[in-house]
Coordinates of C-alpha atoms (C1' of nucleotides) in Angstrom, one line a residue:
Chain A
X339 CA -73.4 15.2 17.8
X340 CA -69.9 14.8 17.2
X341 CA -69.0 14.1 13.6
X342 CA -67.1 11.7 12.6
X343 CA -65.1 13.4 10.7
X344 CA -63.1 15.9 12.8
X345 CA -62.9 12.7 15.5
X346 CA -59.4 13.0 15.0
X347 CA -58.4 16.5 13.8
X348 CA -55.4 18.1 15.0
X349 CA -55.6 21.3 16.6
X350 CA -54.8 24.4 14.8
X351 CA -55.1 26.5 11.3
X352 CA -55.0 23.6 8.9
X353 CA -55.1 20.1 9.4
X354 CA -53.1 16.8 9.9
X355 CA -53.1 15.3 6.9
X356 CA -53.5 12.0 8.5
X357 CA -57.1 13.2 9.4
X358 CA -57.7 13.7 5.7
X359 CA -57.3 9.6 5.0
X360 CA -60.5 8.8 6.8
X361 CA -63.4 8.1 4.1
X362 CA -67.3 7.3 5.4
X363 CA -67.0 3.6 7.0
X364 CA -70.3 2.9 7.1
X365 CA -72.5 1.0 4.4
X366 CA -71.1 1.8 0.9
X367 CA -72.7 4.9 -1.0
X368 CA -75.2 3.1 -2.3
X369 CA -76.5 1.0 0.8
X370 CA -77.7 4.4 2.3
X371 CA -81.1 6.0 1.0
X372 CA -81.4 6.7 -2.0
X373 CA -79.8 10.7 -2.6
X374 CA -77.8 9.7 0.9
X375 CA -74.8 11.9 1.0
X376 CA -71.0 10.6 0.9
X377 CA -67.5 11.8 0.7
X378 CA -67.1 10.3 -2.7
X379 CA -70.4 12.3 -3.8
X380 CA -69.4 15.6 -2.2
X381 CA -65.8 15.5 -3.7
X382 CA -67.1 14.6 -7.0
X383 CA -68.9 17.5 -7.0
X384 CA -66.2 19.6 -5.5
X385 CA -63.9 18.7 -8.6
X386 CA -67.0 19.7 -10.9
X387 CA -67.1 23.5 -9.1
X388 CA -63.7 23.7 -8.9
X389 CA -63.4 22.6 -12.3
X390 CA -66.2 25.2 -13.0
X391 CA -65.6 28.6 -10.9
X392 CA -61.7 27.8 -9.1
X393 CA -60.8 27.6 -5.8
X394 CA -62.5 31.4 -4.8
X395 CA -65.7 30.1 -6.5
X396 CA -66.0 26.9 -4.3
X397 CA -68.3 27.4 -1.5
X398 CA -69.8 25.3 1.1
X399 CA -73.0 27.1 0.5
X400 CA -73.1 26.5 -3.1
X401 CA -71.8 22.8 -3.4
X402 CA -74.6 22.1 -0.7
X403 CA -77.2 23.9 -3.2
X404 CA -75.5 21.4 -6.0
X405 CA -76.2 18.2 -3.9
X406 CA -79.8 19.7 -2.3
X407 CA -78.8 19.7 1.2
X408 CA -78.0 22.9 3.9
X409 CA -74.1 23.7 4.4
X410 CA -74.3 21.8 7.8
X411 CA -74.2 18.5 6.0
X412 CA -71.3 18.5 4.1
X413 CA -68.9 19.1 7.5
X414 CA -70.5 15.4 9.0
X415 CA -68.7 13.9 5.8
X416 CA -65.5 16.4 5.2
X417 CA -63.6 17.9 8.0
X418 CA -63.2 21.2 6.4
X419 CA -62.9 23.0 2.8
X420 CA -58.8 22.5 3.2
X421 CA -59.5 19.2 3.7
X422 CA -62.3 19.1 0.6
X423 CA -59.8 20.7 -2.0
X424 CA -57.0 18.5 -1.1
X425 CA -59.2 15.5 -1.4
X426 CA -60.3 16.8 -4.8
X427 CA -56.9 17.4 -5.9
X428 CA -56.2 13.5 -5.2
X429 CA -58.8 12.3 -7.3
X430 CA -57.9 14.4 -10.2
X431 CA -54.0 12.6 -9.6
X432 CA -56.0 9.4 -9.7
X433 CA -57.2 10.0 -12.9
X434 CA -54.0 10.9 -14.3
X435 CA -52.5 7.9 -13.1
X436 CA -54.9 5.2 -14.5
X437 CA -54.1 6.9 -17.9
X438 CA -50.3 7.2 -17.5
X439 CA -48.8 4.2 -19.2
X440 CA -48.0 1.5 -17.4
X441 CA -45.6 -0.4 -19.2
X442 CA -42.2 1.2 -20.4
X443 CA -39.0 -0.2 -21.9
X444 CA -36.3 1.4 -19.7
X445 CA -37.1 3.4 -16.2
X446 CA -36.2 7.0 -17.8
X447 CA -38.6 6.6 -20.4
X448 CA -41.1 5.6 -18.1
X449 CA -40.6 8.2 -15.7
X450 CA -41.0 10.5 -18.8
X451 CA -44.4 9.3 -19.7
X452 CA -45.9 9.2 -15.9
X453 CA -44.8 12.8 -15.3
X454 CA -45.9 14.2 -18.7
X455 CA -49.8 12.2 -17.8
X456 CA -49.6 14.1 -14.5
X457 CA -48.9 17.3 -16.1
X458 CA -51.0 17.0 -18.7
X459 CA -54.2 16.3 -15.9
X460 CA -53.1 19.2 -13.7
X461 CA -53.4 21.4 -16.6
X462 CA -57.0 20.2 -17.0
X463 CA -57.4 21.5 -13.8
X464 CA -55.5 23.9 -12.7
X465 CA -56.9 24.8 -9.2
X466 CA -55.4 21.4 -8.2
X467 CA -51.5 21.7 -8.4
X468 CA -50.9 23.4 -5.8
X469 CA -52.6 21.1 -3.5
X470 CA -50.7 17.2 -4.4
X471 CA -48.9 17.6 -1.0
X472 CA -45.6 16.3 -0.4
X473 CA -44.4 14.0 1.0
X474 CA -47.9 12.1 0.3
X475 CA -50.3 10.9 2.3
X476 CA -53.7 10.4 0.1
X477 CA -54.0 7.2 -1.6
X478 CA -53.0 8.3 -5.1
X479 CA -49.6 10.9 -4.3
X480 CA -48.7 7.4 -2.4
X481 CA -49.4 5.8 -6.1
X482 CA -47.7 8.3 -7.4
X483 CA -44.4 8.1 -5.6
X484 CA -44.6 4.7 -5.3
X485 CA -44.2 4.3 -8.9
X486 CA -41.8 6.9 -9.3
X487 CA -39.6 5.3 -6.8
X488 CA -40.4 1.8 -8.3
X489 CA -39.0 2.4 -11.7
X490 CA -36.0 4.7 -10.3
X491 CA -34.5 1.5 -8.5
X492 CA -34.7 0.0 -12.4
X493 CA -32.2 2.3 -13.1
X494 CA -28.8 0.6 -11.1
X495 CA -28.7 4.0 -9.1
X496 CA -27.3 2.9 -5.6
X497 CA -30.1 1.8 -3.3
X498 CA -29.6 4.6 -0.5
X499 CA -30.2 7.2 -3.4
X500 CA -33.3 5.8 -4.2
X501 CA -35.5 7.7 -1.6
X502 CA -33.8 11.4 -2.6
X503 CA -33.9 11.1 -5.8
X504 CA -37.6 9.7 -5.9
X505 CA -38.9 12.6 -3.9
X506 CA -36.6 15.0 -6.3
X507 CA -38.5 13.4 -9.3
X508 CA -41.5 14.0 -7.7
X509 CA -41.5 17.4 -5.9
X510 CA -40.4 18.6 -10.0
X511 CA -43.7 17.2 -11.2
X512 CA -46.0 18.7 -8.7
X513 CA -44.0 21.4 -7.7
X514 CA -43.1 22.9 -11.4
X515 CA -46.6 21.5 -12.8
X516 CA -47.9 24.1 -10.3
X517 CA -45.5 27.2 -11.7
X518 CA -46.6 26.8 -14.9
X519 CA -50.2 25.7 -14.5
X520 CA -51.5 28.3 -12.1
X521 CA -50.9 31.8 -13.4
X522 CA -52.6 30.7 -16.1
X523 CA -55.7 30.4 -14.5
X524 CA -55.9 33.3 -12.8
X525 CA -55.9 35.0 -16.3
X526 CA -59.4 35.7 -16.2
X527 CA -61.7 35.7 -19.2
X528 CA -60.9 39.5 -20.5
X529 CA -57.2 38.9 -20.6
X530 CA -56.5 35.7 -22.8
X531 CA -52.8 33.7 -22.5
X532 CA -51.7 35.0 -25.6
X533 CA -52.4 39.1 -24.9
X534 CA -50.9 38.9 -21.2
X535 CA -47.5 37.0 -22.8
X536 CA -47.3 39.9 -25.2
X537 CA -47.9 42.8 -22.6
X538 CA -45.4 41.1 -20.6
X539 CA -42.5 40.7 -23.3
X540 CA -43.4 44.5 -23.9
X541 CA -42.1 45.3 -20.7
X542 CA -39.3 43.2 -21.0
X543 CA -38.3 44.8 -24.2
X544 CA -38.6 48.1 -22.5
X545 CA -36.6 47.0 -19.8
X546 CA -32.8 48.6 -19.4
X547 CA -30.7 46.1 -21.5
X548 CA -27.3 47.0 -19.1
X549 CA -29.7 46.0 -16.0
X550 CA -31.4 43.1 -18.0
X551 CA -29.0 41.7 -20.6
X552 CA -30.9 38.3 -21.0
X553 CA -34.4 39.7 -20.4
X554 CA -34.2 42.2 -22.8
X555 CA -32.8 39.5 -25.5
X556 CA -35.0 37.0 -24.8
X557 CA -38.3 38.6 -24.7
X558 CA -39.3 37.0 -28.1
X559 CA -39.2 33.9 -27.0
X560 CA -41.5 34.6 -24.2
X561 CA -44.7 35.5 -26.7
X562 CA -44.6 31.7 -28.4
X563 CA -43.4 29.1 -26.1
X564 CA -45.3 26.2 -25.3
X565 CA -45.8 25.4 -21.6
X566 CA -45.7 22.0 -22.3
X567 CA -42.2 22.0 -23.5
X568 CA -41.1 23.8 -20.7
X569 CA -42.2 21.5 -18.7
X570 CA -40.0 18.5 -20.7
X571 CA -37.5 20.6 -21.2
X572 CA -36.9 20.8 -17.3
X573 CA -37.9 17.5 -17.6
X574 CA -35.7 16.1 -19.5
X575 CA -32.7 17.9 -18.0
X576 CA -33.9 16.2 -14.5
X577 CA -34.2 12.5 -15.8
X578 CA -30.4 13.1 -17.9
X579 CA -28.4 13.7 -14.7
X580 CA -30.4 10.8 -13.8
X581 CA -28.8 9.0 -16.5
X582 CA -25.4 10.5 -15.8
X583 CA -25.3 9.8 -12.0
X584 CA -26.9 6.0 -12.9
X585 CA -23.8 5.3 -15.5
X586 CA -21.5 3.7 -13.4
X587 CA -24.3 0.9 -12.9
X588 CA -26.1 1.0 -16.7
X589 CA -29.4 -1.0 -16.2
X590 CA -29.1 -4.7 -16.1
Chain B
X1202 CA -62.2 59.3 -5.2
X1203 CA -60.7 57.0 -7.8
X1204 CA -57.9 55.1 -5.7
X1205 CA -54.9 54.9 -7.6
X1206 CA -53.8 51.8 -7.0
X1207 CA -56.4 50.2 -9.0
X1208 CA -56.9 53.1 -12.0
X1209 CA -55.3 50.4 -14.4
X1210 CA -56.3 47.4 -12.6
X1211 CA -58.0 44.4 -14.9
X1212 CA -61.5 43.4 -14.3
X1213 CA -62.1 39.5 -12.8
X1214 CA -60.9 37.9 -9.6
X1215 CA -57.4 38.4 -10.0
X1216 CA -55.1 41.2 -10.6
X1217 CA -53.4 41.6 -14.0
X1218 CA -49.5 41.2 -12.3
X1219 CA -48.9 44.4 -14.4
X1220 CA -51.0 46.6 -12.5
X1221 CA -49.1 45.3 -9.4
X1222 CA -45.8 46.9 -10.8
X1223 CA -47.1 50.6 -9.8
X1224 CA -45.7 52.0 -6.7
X1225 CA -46.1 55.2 -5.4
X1226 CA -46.0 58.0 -7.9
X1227 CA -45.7 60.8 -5.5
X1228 CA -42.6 62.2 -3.5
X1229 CA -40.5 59.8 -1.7
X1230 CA -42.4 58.2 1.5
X1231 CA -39.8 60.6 3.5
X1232 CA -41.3 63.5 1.5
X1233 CA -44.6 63.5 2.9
X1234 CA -45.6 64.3 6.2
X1235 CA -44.4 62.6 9.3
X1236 CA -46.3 59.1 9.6
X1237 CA -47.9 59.1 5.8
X1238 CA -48.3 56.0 4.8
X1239 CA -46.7 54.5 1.5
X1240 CA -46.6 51.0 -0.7
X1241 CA -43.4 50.6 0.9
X1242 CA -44.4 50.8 4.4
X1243 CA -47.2 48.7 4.5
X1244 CA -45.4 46.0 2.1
X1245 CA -42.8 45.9 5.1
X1246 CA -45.3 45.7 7.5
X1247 CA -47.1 42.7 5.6
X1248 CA -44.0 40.6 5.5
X1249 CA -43.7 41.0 8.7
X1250 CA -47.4 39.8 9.9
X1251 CA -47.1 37.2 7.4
X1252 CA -44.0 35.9 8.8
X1253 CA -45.5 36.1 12.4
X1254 CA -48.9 34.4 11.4
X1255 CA -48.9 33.1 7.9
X1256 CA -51.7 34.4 5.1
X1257 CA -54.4 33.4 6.8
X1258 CA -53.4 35.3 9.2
X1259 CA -52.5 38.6 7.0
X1260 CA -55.8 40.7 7.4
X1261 CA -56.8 44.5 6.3
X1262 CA -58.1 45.1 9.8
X1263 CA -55.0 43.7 11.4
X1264 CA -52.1 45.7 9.5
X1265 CA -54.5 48.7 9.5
X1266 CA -54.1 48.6 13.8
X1267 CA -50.2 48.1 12.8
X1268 CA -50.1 51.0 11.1
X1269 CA -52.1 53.4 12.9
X1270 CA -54.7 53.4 10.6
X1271 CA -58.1 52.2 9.0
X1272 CA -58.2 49.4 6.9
X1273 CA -60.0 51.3 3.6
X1274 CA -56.5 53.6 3.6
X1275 CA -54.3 51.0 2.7
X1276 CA -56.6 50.8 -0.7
X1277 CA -55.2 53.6 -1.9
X1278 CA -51.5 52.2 -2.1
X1279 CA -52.6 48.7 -2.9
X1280 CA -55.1 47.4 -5.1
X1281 CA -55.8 44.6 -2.8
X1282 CA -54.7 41.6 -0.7
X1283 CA -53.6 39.3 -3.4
X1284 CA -51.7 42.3 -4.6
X1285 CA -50.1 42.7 -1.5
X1286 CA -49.2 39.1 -0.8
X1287 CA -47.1 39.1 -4.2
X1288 CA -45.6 42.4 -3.5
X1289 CA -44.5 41.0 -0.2
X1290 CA -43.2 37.5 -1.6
X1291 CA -41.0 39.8 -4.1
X1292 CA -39.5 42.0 -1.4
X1293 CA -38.4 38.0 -0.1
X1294 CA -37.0 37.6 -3.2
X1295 CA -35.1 40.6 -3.4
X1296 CA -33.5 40.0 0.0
X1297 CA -32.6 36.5 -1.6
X1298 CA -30.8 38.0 -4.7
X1299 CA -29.1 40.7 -2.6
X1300 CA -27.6 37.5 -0.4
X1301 CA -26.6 35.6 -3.6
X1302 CA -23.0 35.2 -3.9
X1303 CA -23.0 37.3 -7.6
X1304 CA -19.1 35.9 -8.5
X1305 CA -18.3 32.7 -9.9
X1306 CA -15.9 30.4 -11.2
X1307 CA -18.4 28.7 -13.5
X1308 CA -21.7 29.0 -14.8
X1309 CA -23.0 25.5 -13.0
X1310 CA -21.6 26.5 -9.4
X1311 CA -22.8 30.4 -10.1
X1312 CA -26.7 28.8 -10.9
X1313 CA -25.9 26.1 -7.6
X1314 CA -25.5 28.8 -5.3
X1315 CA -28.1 31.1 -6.8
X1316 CA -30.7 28.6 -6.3
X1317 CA -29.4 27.7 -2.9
X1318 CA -29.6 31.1 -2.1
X1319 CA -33.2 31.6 -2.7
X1320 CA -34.2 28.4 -1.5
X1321 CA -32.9 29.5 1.9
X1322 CA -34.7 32.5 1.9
X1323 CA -37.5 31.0 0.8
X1324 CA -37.3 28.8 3.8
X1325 CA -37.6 31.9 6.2
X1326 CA -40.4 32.8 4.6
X1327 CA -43.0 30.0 3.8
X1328 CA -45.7 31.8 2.9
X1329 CA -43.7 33.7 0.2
X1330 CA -43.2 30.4 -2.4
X1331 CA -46.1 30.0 -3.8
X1332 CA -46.6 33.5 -4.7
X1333 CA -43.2 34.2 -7.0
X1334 CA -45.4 34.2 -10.3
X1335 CA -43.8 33.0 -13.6
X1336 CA -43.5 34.6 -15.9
X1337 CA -41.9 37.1 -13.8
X1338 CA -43.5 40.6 -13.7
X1339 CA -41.9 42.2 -10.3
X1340 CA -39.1 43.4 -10.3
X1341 CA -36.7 40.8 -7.9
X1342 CA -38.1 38.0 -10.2
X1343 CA -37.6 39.5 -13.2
X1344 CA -33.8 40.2 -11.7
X1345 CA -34.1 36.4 -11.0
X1346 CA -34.5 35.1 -14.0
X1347 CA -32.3 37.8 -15.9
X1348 CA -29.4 36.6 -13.6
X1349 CA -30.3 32.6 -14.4
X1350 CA -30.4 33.3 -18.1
X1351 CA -27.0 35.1 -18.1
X1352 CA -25.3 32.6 -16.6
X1353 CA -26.9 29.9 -18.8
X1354 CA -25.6 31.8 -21.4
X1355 CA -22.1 31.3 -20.4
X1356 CA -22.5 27.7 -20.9
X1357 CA -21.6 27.3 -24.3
X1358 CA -25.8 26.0 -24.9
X1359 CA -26.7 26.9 -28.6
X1360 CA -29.0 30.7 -28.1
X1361 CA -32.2 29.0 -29.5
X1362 CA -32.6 27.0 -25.9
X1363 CA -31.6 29.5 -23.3
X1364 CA -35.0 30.5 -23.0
X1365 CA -36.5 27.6 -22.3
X1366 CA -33.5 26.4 -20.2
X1367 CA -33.7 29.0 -18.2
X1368 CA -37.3 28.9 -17.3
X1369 CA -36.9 25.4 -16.7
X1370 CA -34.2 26.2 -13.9
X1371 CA -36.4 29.2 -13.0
X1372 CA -39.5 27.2 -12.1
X1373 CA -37.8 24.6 -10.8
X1374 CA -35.9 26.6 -8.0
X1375 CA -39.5 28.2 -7.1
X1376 CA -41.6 25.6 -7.6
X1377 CA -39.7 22.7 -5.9
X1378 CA -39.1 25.1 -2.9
X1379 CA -42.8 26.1 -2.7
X1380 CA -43.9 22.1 -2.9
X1381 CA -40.4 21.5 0.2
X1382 CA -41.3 24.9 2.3
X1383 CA -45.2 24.9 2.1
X1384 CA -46.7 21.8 3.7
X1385 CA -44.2 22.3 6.9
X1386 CA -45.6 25.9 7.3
X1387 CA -49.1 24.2 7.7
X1388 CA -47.5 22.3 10.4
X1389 CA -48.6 23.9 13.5
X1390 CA -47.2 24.0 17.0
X1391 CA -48.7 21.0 18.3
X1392 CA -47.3 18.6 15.4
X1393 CA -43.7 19.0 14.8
X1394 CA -42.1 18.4 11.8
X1395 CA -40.5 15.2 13.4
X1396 CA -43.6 14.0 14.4
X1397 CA -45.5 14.5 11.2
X1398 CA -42.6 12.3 8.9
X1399 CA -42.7 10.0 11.9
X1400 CA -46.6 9.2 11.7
X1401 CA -46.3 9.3 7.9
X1402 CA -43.7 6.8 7.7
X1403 CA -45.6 5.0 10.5
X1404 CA -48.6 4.6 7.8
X1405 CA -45.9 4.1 5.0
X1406 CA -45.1 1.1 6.9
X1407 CA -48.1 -0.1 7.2
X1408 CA -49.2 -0.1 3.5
X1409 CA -49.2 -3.3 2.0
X1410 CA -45.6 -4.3 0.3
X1411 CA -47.5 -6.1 -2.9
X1412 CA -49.7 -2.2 -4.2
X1413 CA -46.7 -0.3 -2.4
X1414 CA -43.1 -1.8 -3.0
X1415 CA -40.6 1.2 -2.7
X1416 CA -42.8 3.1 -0.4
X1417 CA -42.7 0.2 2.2
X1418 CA -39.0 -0.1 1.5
X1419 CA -38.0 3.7 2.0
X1420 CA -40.2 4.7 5.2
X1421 CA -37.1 4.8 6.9
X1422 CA -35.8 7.2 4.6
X1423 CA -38.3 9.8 5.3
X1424 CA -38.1 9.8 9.0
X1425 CA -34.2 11.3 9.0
X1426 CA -34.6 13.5 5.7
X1427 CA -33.2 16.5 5.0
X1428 CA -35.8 18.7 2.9
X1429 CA -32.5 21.4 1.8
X1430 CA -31.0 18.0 0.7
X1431 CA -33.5 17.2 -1.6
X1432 CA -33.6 20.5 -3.3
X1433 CA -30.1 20.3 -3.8
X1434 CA -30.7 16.5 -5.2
X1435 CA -32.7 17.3 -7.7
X1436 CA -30.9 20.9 -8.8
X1437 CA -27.9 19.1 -9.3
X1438 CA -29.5 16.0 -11.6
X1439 CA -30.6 19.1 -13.5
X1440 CA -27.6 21.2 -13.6
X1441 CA -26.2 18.3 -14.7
X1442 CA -28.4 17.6 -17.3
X1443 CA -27.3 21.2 -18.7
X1444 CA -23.9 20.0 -19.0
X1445 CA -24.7 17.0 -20.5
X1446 CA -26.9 19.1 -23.2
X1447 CA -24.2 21.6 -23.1
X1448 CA -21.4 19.6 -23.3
X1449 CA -20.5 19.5 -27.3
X1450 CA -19.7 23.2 -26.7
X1451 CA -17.7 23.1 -23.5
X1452 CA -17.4 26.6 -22.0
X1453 CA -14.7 29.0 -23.3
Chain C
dA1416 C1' -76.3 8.0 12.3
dC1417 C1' -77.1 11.6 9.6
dC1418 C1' -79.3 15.9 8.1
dT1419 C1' -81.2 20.9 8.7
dG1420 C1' -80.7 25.7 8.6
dA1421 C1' -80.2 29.6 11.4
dA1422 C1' -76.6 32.0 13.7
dC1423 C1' -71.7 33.4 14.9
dA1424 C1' -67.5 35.4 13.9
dC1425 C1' -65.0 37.0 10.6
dC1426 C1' -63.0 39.1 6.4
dG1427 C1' -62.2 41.7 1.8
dT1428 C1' -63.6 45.6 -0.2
dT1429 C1' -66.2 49.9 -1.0
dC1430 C1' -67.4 54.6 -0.5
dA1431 C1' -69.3 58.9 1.2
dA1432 C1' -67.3 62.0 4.0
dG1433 C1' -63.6 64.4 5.8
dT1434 C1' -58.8 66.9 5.9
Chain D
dA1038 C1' -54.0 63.8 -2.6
dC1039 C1' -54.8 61.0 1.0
dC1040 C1' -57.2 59.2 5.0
dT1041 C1' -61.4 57.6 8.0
dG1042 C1' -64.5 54.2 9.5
dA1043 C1' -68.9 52.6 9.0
dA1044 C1' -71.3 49.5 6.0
dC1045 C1' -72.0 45.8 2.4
dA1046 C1' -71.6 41.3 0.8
dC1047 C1' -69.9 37.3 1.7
dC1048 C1' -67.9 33.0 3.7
dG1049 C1' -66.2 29.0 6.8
dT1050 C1' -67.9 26.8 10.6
dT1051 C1' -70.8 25.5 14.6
dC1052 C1' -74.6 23.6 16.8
dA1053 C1' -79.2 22.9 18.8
dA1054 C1' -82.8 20.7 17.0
dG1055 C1' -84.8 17.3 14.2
dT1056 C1' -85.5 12.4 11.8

DNA sequence: ACCTGAACACCGTTCAAGT
DNA sequence: ACCTGAACACCGTTCAAGT
C-alpha cells in the first residue's frame, strides 16, 4: 500500500533531495514483464514531454497516457512531479557530460570545454536549467562538480580554495546557463528570438538617455549578440581571475 | 469587458515581458475612491504573501481575501500570475538598487558592492531570483543593468565589449544568486539548512574516492560554508578577470 | 510488488452581471 | 471604469481495490 517511493520523503512543500536518489531496487527493467514500468522508463519519457510541450505541458495524466497506464502508477516509481523534473534535468546533465571532453592540456582549458558542453545541452533543453540543484546530490551534478573540482586542484590554487572556487565555477554554469537559456523558451511560437530582441532594444532606444546613459547607447548591440558568447564571455572572465589568483603557484 | 491589463498581451503560455511594463493608466491609486484597488497595491500585497509562503503559496483566491476582494478583480490590473510574480521580483529589485551604495572610488569596488547589494536582497527574498528576466524589460532591471554598464564603462575596456561585459556580470549576479538562494527556500521547517549540507556531505563521504576524488576530499568543506562567501568568490574571479581584460587601458 | 482509475482538493482564469 | 463571484477547465495527488 505504501509505495516505495515516498518511504522516506521529508515532510513539507518540496522534497529532500536525498529522497530523490532512490531508483527501483528490484529486478532491473527488463526482468519485470514485458511493458513493466520503471523510473528509468518514466523519466525517459518525461525528458521527451518536457522536451516537447515544457515544464506547464508535463502532466502526470498525459505521461501516463504516453506509457499506457492510469496517473496512479507513475507515483509507486516517482515520489512526485518536483521530484520527476529534477530527475529529468539530471539525465539531460548526464548526457552533456559523456560528450564533454575528457582529456585537456591545462585545467583552464578544460574547465572551458566542460562548461561550454553543459551549456550547449541545457540549451537543447531549456526547461532543465533551472532544476541542476546546487550543491548536488543526483549522480551526474556529483560528476559534474567532481570534475570541476578535479581539474581546479590542477591549477596550484592553494588546497583550502579548492572547494569555493569549485562551487563558484559551478553555480556560474548552472546558474547563468539558466539566465540565458530560459527566457528564451518562454518565447512562444508567435514571437520569435529575433522580433522580441528588436521590440526590446526599441524600448531601450526610447528610453531617457540622462536616466539610461548605457541602455540607451548600447541598445544595438542587444538585437545581434549571440547567447553563446555571452555565456564565454562571462566565462572566460571567471576562469582568468582563476588564472590570476592561481599565479603565484603556475601549474607544475 | 476587455480587461486592460491584457489588451496588448501576446498569445501562448507566457506573457510577452512588454505587456508586463503597463501599469495603471488612470489617476493616481490615491485618486480613486477610498479602498480602489491598483497594480501597486496588489503587487505590494504579493510580495508580501510570497515572502510569507513562497509561490506555491501565492494564490488568486488568497490575495483576493487580503485585499478585500474577489479573485477575477485583480484581472483587471494584472494580466495574470506569472505577471505578477515578475512585477513583484522587480519591486525586490528596486528595493536592492535603492540600498546600493551609488558612490565609488573605482569601477571594480562600485560593481563589488552593487552585486553584493542585490545579492542580499535577493537573499530576503528567495522566491524573487529566478524571476529577474534578462534581457531586462522592468524597470529596476533595466536600472540594473544601466548602472552595471556605466560603471564598466569607466574601466578603460574598449566600447565594442561593454555590452557583452556587462551582461556577463548582469547574469552572473542574478543567476548565481537564484542557483545560492533557491534550493535553501525549498528547505522547509523540519530540515534545516545545517542539517541538509550535513546529510549531503554525510553521502559525499560515502561516495567511492576512485569515481569521486575531490568530492570525497571536500565534504568537510560543505558542512561550514558560507553561501554569501561563494557569491563573493566567484564575483571577484570575475571582476578580476575584467581588470585583467581591461588592464592595457588602465583607468584614467 | 505493482498497477488501476475514480475521487479529492485545489488552482488559474474567464465572464456575465452588476455598480 | 472597475468590481463581483460563480463557473470552467484543469492538475497534482491519494487510495481502496484489484492482480
Amino acid at each position: 500500500m505504501v509505495p516505495r517511493s515516498i518511504s522516506n520523503m521529508e515532510r513539507g512543500t518540496r522534497v529532500c533531495q536525498n529522497a530523490v536518489m532512490q531508483r527501483t531496487r528490484g529486478r532491473a527493467p527488463t526482468g519485470g514483464r514485458a511493458g513493466a514500468l520503471s523510473q528509468e522508463l518514466i523519466v525517459d519519457a518525461a525528458v521527451e514531454l518536457l522536451d516537447e510541450r515544457g515544464e506547464r505541458g508535463l502532466t502526470f495524466r498525459l505521461l501516463a497516457k504516453h506509457l499506457h497506464t492510469g496517473p496512479g502508477a507513475l507515483y509507486w516509481h516517482v515520489t512526485n512531479k518536483d521530484v520527476l523534473v529534477t530527475l529529468a534535468a539530471d539525465q539531460v546533465l548526464g548526457r552533456a557530460l559523456a560528450a564533454a571532453p575528457r582529456s585537456a592540456e591545462d585545467a583552464g582549458s578544460g574547465l572551458r570545454a566542460l562548461a561550454i558542453a553543459v551549456f550547449d545541452a541545457l540549451d537543447r533543453h531549456p526547461w532543465a536549467a533551472p532544476h541542476v540543484n546546487a550543491p548536488p546530490t543526483l549522480e551526474n551534478g556529483l560528476r559534474l562538480l567532481d570534475r570541476i573540482g578535479t581539474l581546479v586542484a590542477r591549477t596550484g590554487l592553494p588546497a583550502e580554495r579548492h572547494f569555493t572556487v569549485s562551487t563558484a565555477i559551478s553555480y556560474y554554469i548552472t546558474g547563468v546557463s539558466a539566465q540565458i537559456i530560459v527566457p528564451c523558451a518562454t518565447l512562444d511560437a508567435t514571437t520569435s528570438r529575433d522580433a522580441f530582441l528588436d521590440q526590446t532594444a526599441a524600448r531601450w532606444e526610447e528610453l531617457d538617455p540622462a536616466d539610461y546613459p548605457f541602455l540607451t547607447s548600447t541598445a544595438k548591440d542587444l538585437r545581434d549578440h549571440a547567447d553563446r558568447d555571452q555565456f564565454i564571455t562571462g566565462l572566460d572572465m571567471l576562469l582568468d581571475g582563476l588564472n590570476t589568483t592561481a599565479d603565484p603557484r603556475p601549474p607544475a
